[in-house]
C-alpha positions as a LaTeX table, in Angstrom:
\begin{tabular}{lrrr}
\hline
Residue & $x$ (\AA) & $y$ (\AA) & $z$ (\AA) \\
\hline
Asp1 & 39.89 & $-1.11$ & $-75.59$ \\
Gly2 & 41.65 & 2.25 & $-75.81$ \\
Leu3 & 38.72 & 4.13 & $-74.27$ \\
Phe4 & 38.41 & 1.64 & $-71.42$ \\
Lys5 & 42.14 & 1.77 & $-70.69$ \\
Ala6 & 42.02 & 5.58 & $-70.74$ \\
Gly7 & 39.24 & 5.40 & $-68.16$ \\
Val8 & 41.33 & 3.14 & $-65.91$ \\
Glu9 & 44.34 & 5.46 & $-66.15$ \\
Leu10 & 42.20 & 8.52 & $-65.48$ \\
Gly11 & 40.30 & 6.87 & $-62.65$ \\
Val12 & 37.03 & 7.33 & $-64.52$ \\
Arg13 & 34.38 & 4.63 & $-64.81$ \\
Val14 & 33.55 & 3.79 & $-68.44$ \\
Ile15 & 30.45 & 1.84 & $-69.48$ \\
Gly16 & 29.93 & 0.73 & $-73.07$ \\
Phe17 & 26.87 & $-0.27$ & $-75.11$ \\
Gln18 & 26.98 & $-1.49$ & $-78.70$ \\
Ala19 & 24.95 & $-3.45$ & $-81.24$ \\
Asp20 & 25.99 & $-4.32$ & $-84.78$ \\
Gly21 & 23.96 & $-2.44$ & $-87.36$ \\
Cys22 & 22.41 & $-0.11$ & $-84.77$ \\
Pro23 & 24.43 & 3.10 & $-84.57$ \\
Met24 & 23.60 & 5.58 & $-81.85$ \\
Ser25 & 21.21 & 7.79 & $-83.78$ \\
Ala26 & 17.56 & 8.77 & $-83.72$ \\
Arg27 & 16.46 & 6.38 & $-86.47$ \\
Ser28 & 17.49 & 3.02 & $-87.87$ \\
Thr29 & 18.02 & 1.78 & $-91.40$ \\
Val30 & 15.17 & 0.20 & $-93.36$ \\
Lys31 & 16.93 & $-3.16$ & $-93.08$ \\
Glu32 & 17.13 & $-3.03$ & $-89.28$ \\
Ser33 & 13.87 & $-1.17$ & $-88.62$ \\
Glu34 & 12.20 & $-4.06$ & $-86.78$ \\
Trp35 & 14.64 & $-4.32$ & $-83.88$ \\
Cys36 & 17.07 & $-1.40$ & $-83.91$ \\
Pro37 & 14.66 & 1.22 & $-82.51$ \\
Asp38 & 14.43 & $-0.75$ & $-79.25$ \\
Val39 & 18.23 & $-0.89$ & $-79.06$ \\
Gln40 & 18.58 & 2.81 & $-79.84$ \\
Asn41 & 16.01 & 3.65 & $-77.17$ \\
Ala42 & 17.98 & 1.48 & $-74.73$ \\
Tyr43 & 21.06 & 3.63 & $-75.38$ \\
Val44 & 19.18 & 6.71 & $-74.20$ \\
Asp45 & 17.53 & 4.83 & $-71.33$ \\
Ser46 & 21.00 & 3.84 & $-70.07$ \\
Ile47 & 21.96 & 7.51 & $-69.94$ \\
Val48 & 18.94 & 8.22 & $-67.75$ \\
Arg49 & 19.84 & 5.25 & $-65.55$ \\
Phe50 & 23.56 & 5.93 & $-65.05$ \\
Asn51 & 23.57 & 9.74 & $-65.36$ \\
Pro52 & 27.09 & 9.98 & $-66.86$ \\
Asp53 & 29.12 & 13.18 & $-67.07$ \\
Val54 & 30.11 & 12.45 & $-70.68$ \\
Val55 & 28.59 & 10.37 & $-73.46$ \\
Val56 & 30.92 & 9.24 & $-76.25$ \\
Ile57 & 29.27 & 8.41 & $-79.57$ \\
Val58 & 31.29 & 6.17 & $-81.87$ \\
Asn59 & 29.52 & 5.23 & $-85.10$ \\
Arg60 & 30.39 & 4.12 & $-88.58$ \\
Tyr61 & 28.85 & 6.29 & $-91.28$ \\
Asp62 & 30.55 & 5.73 & $-94.64$ \\
Gln63 & 29.03 & 2.33 & $-95.44$ \\
Tyr64 & 25.55 & 3.68 & $-94.74$ \\
Val65 & 26.17 & 6.64 & $-97.03$ \\
Val66 & 27.77 & 4.71 & $-99.89$ \\
Glu67 & 25.47 & 1.69 & $-99.86$ \\
Gly68 & 22.41 & 3.27 & $-98.31$ \\
Ser69 & 21.13 & 5.04 & $-101.39$ \\
Asn70 & 20.08 & 1.69 & $-102.90$ \\
Asn71 & 17.00 & $-0.28$ & $-101.91$ \\
Gly72 & 16.86 & $-4.06$ & $-101.85$ \\
Pro73 & 17.42 & $-6.80$ & $-99.25$ \\
Asn74 & 20.37 & $-4.91$ & $-97.74$ \\
Asp75 & 18.54 & $-1.58$ & $-97.56$ \\
Leu76 & 20.66 & 0.76 & $-95.46$ \\
Arg77 & 18.65 & 3.89 & $-96.17$ \\
Val78 & 17.88 & 6.01 & $-93.12$ \\
Pro79 & 14.60 & 7.95 & $-93.32$ \\
Phe80 & 14.45 & 11.67 & $-92.69$ \\
Ala81 & 12.50 & 12.94 & $-89.68$ \\
Asn82 & 9.43 & 13.39 & $-91.92$ \\
Gly83 & 9.58 & 9.73 & $-92.97$ \\
Lys84 & 10.89 & 10.41 & $-96.48$ \\
Leu85 & 13.50 & 7.93 & $-97.69$ \\
Pro86 & 16.67 & 9.21 & $-99.37$ \\
Thr87 & 16.82 & 8.79 & $-103.14$ \\
Ser88 & 20.52 & 9.57 & $-103.65$ \\
Gln89 & 23.84 & 9.30 & $-101.86$ \\
Glu90 & 23.76 & 13.03 & $-101.14$ \\
Glu91 & 20.34 & 12.73 & $-99.48$ \\
Gln92 & 21.43 & 9.66 & $-97.55$ \\
Leu93 & 24.43 & 11.55 & $-96.18$ \\
Lys94 & 22.15 & 14.33 & $-94.95$ \\
Ser95 & 19.62 & 11.90 & $-93.44$ \\
Val96 & 22.35 & 10.00 & $-91.57$ \\
Val97 & 23.76 & 13.20 & $-90.07$ \\
Glu98 & 20.28 & 14.58 & $-89.35$ \\
Ser99 & 19.48 & 11.42 & $-87.38$ \\
Leu100 & 22.78 & 11.72 & $-85.50$ \\
Ser101 & 22.18 & 15.38 & $-84.65$ \\
Glu102 & 18.74 & 14.56 & $-83.23$ \\
Glu103 & 20.27 & 11.91 & $-80.99$ \\
Val104 & 23.00 & 14.28 & $-79.83$ \\
Ala105 & 20.39 & 16.91 & $-78.98$ \\
Ala106 & 18.39 & 14.32 & $-77.03$ \\
Val107 & 21.48 & 13.34 & $-75.02$ \\
Arg108 & 22.39 & 16.96 & $-74.29$ \\
Asn109 & 18.85 & 17.58 & $-73.05$ \\
Leu110 & 19.52 & 14.90 & $-70.44$ \\
Gly111 & 22.56 & 16.79 & $-69.19$ \\
Pro112 & 25.78 & 14.98 & $-70.19$ \\
Lys113 & 28.44 & 16.51 & $-72.38$ \\
Val114 & 28.77 & 14.71 & $-75.71$ \\
Val115 & 31.88 & 13.62 & $-77.59$ \\
Val116 & 31.31 & 12.58 & $-81.20$ \\
Leu117 & 34.15 & 10.58 & $-82.70$ \\
Leu118 & 34.54 & 10.98 & $-86.45$ \\
Glu119 & 34.82 & 7.45 & $-87.79$ \\
Thr120 & 38.21 & 5.83 & $-88.08$ \\
Pro121 & 39.72 & 6.09 & $-91.58$ \\
Thr122 & 39.73 & 3.28 & $-94.11$ \\
Val123 & 43.17 & 1.69 & $-94.25$ \\
Leu124 & 45.23 & $-0.32$ & $-96.70$ \\
Met125 & 45.43 & $-3.83$ & $-95.31$ \\
Pro126 & 48.61 & $-5.93$ & $-95.57$ \\
Glu127 & 49.03 & $-7.59$ & $-98.94$ \\
Pro128 & 46.72 & $-10.60$ & $-98.65$ \\
Asn129 & 47.99 & $-12.77$ & $-101.44$ \\
Leu130 & 50.72 & $-13.38$ & $-104.00$ \\
Leu131 & 48.69 & $-11.65$ & $-106.72$ \\
Ser132 & 48.72 & $-8.27$ & $-104.99$ \\
Lys133 & 52.39 & $-8.67$ & $-104.14$ \\
Met134 & 53.40 & $-9.47$ & $-107.71$ \\
Phe135 & 51.19 & $-7.03$ & $-109.61$ \\
Lys136 & 51.41 & $-3.37$ & $-108.63$ \\
Ser137 & 48.14 & $-2.60$ & $-110.41$ \\
Val138 & 46.24 & $-4.76$ & $-107.93$ \\
Arg139 & 47.85 & $-3.01$ & $-104.98$ \\
Ser140 & 47.25 & 0.38 & $-106.57$ \\
Ala141 & 43.55 & $-0.42$ & $-106.96$ \\
Glu142 & 43.33 & $-1.37$ & $-103.28$ \\
Leu143 & 44.92 & 1.95 & $-102.30$ \\
Asn144 & 42.65 & 3.93 & $-104.60$ \\
Gln145 & 39.60 & 2.25 & $-103.10$ \\
Ala146 & 40.73 & 3.25 & $-99.60$ \\
Leu147 & 41.24 & 6.83 & $-100.77$ \\
Val148 & 37.73 & 6.93 & $-102.25$ \\
Trp149 & 36.21 & 5.77 & $-98.97$ \\
Asn150 & 38.24 & 8.35 & $-97.04$ \\
Ser151 & 36.97 & 11.01 & $-99.42$ \\
Val152 & 33.43 & 10.01 & $-98.46$ \\
Arg153 & 34.52 & 10.11 & $-94.82$ \\
Asp154 & 35.65 & 13.71 & $-95.31$ \\
Glu155 & 32.27 & 14.69 & $-96.77$ \\
Ile156 & 30.47 & 13.12 & $-93.82$ \\
Ala157 & 32.85 & 14.80 & $-91.34$ \\
Ala158 & 32.17 & 18.20 & $-92.93$ \\
Glu159 & 28.41 & 17.67 & $-92.61$ \\
Ile160 & 28.76 & 16.53 & $-88.98$ \\
Arg161 & 30.79 & 19.60 & $-88.12$ \\
Ala162 & 28.29 & 21.85 & $-89.87$ \\
Lys163 & 25.38 & 20.33 & $-87.94$ \\
Leu164 & 26.91 & 19.84 & $-84.51$ \\
Ser165 & 29.72 & 22.35 & $-83.95$ \\
Ala166 & 27.39 & 25.08 & $-82.72$ \\
Ile167 & 25.71 & 22.90 & $-80.08$ \\
Asp168 & 26.93 & 23.81 & $-76.61$ \\
Gly169 & 28.56 & 20.94 & $-74.74$ \\
Val170 & 29.35 & 18.92 & $-77.87$ \\
Gln171 & 32.92 & 18.12 & $-78.90$ \\
Ile172 & 33.81 & 16.57 & $-82.27$ \\
Val173 & 37.09 & 14.67 & $-82.32$ \\
Asp174 & 39.06 & 13.14 & $-85.19$ \\
Pro175 & 41.35 & 10.12 & $-84.63$ \\
Ser176 & 42.91 & 10.18 & $-88.10$ \\
Ser177 & 46.19 & 11.88 & $-87.11$ \\
Asn178 & 46.67 & 9.25 & $-84.40$ \\
Leu179 & 46.11 & 6.37 & $-86.82$ \\
Cys180 & 47.52 & 7.61 & $-90.13$ \\
Gly181 & 50.95 & 8.96 & $-90.92$ \\
Glu182 & 49.78 & 10.80 & $-94.03$ \\
Tyr183 & 45.99 & 10.90 & $-94.09$ \\
Pro184 & 44.12 & 10.11 & $-96.34$ \\
Lys185 & 46.73 & 7.40 & $-96.92$ \\
Cys186 & 46.48 & 4.99 & $-93.99$ \\
Ser187 & 48.04 & 1.62 & $-93.33$ \\
Ala188 & 46.84 & $-1.20$ & $-91.10$ \\
Val189 & 50.43 & $-1.79$ & $-89.99$ \\
Ser190 & 52.15 & 0.32 & $-87.33$ \\
Asp191 & 55.64 & $-0.44$ & $-86.00$ \\
Gly192 & 55.39 & $-3.89$ & $-87.52$ \\
Leu193 & 52.06 & $-4.67$ & $-85.83$ \\
Ile194 & 48.69 & $-5.10$ & $-87.53$ \\
Thr195 & 46.25 & $-2.58$ & $-86.06$ \\
His196 & 43.01 & $-3.55$ & $-87.84$ \\
Trp197 & 40.99 & $-6.72$ & $-88.27$ \\
Glu198 & 39.56 & $-5.33$ & $-91.49$ \\
Lys199 & 39.93 & $-2.13$ & $-93.47$ \\
Gln200 & 37.71 & 0.00 & $-91.25$ \\
His201 & 37.68 & $-1.63$ & $-87.81$ \\
Leu202 & 40.51 & $-1.46$ & $-85.30$ \\
Asn203 & 41.66 & $-4.55$ & $-83.47$ \\
Arg204 & 42.81 & $-4.43$ & $-79.84$ \\
Ile205 & 46.30 & $-3.25$ & $-80.83$ \\
Gly206 & 44.96 & $-0.37$ & $-82.89$ \\
Ser207 & 42.37 & 0.58 & $-80.31$ \\
Leu208 & 44.99 & 0.76 & $-77.56$ \\
Gln209 & 46.96 & 3.20 & $-79.72$ \\
Leu210 & 44.14 & 5.67 & $-79.06$ \\
Thr211 & 44.53 & 5.52 & $-75.27$ \\
Pro212 & 46.47 & 8.84 & $-75.05$ \\
Phe213 & 43.98 & 10.40 & $-77.48$ \\
Trp214 & 41.07 & 9.40 & $-75.25$ \\
Lys215 & 42.84 & 10.58 & $-72.10$ \\
Thr216 & 43.36 & 14.07 & $-73.50$ \\
Thr217 & 39.76 & 14.12 & $-74.75$ \\
Ile218 & 37.97 & 12.76 & $-71.68$ \\
Gly219 & 40.26 & 14.10 & $-68.94$ \\
Pro220 & 39.35 & 17.80 & $-69.26$ \\
Leu221 & 35.63 & 16.97 & $-69.51$ \\
Thr222 & 35.69 & 14.99 & $-66.27$ \\
Gly223 & 38.14 & 17.24 & $-64.41$ \\
Val224 & 40.91 & 14.67 & $-64.04$ \\
Ser225 & 44.32 & 14.23 & $-65.63$ \\
Gly226 & 45.33 & 10.73 & $-64.57$ \\
Asp227 & 48.77 & 11.95 & $-63.46$ \\
\hline
\end{tabular}
């Protein structure tokens, strides 16, 4: 919502494509390997069709890294370019970012500038029940869990920067300062309003908070200010 509103205020046309479980990357997870490649190819095909000035890539990475080092029915491992499957969380992190970097390179080869959004931080949701309100240990555990996930987020962000920062025409942007007062501590409540529908995904209210962020990111790349 925030990106689309920024486009309206800038006078820039924004088109969005998204599919659950199919991030914009060169390869899919084992679990989604039967149908995601067609979706991921469609992302690139749409770039050829519409010839945009800028492509914005917004993916989630932490769940794939944390849970993707385990096989089973919910196998979120992402193979390396040589077909090898990760055998640890460290390898999974590298395979996820490798797959992203290949997709970014493919997009740049088509011409558009690329903006890569580092994933939104994990937040502490409002106290959901009487138990967490009455017992501080429960609330403390919820906060600690959010901090652990944001620590993983930082590791992924460092790897993304290491892989992509040197590529001409690629900009890496971080929304954390716009969403968190004291990152890595983040709350799903801002000015009395709930900004997330779960601990990692923004709702419409939270997304609209990023409108100024998107305007200052997209405006210079498209040559407009929206004033």
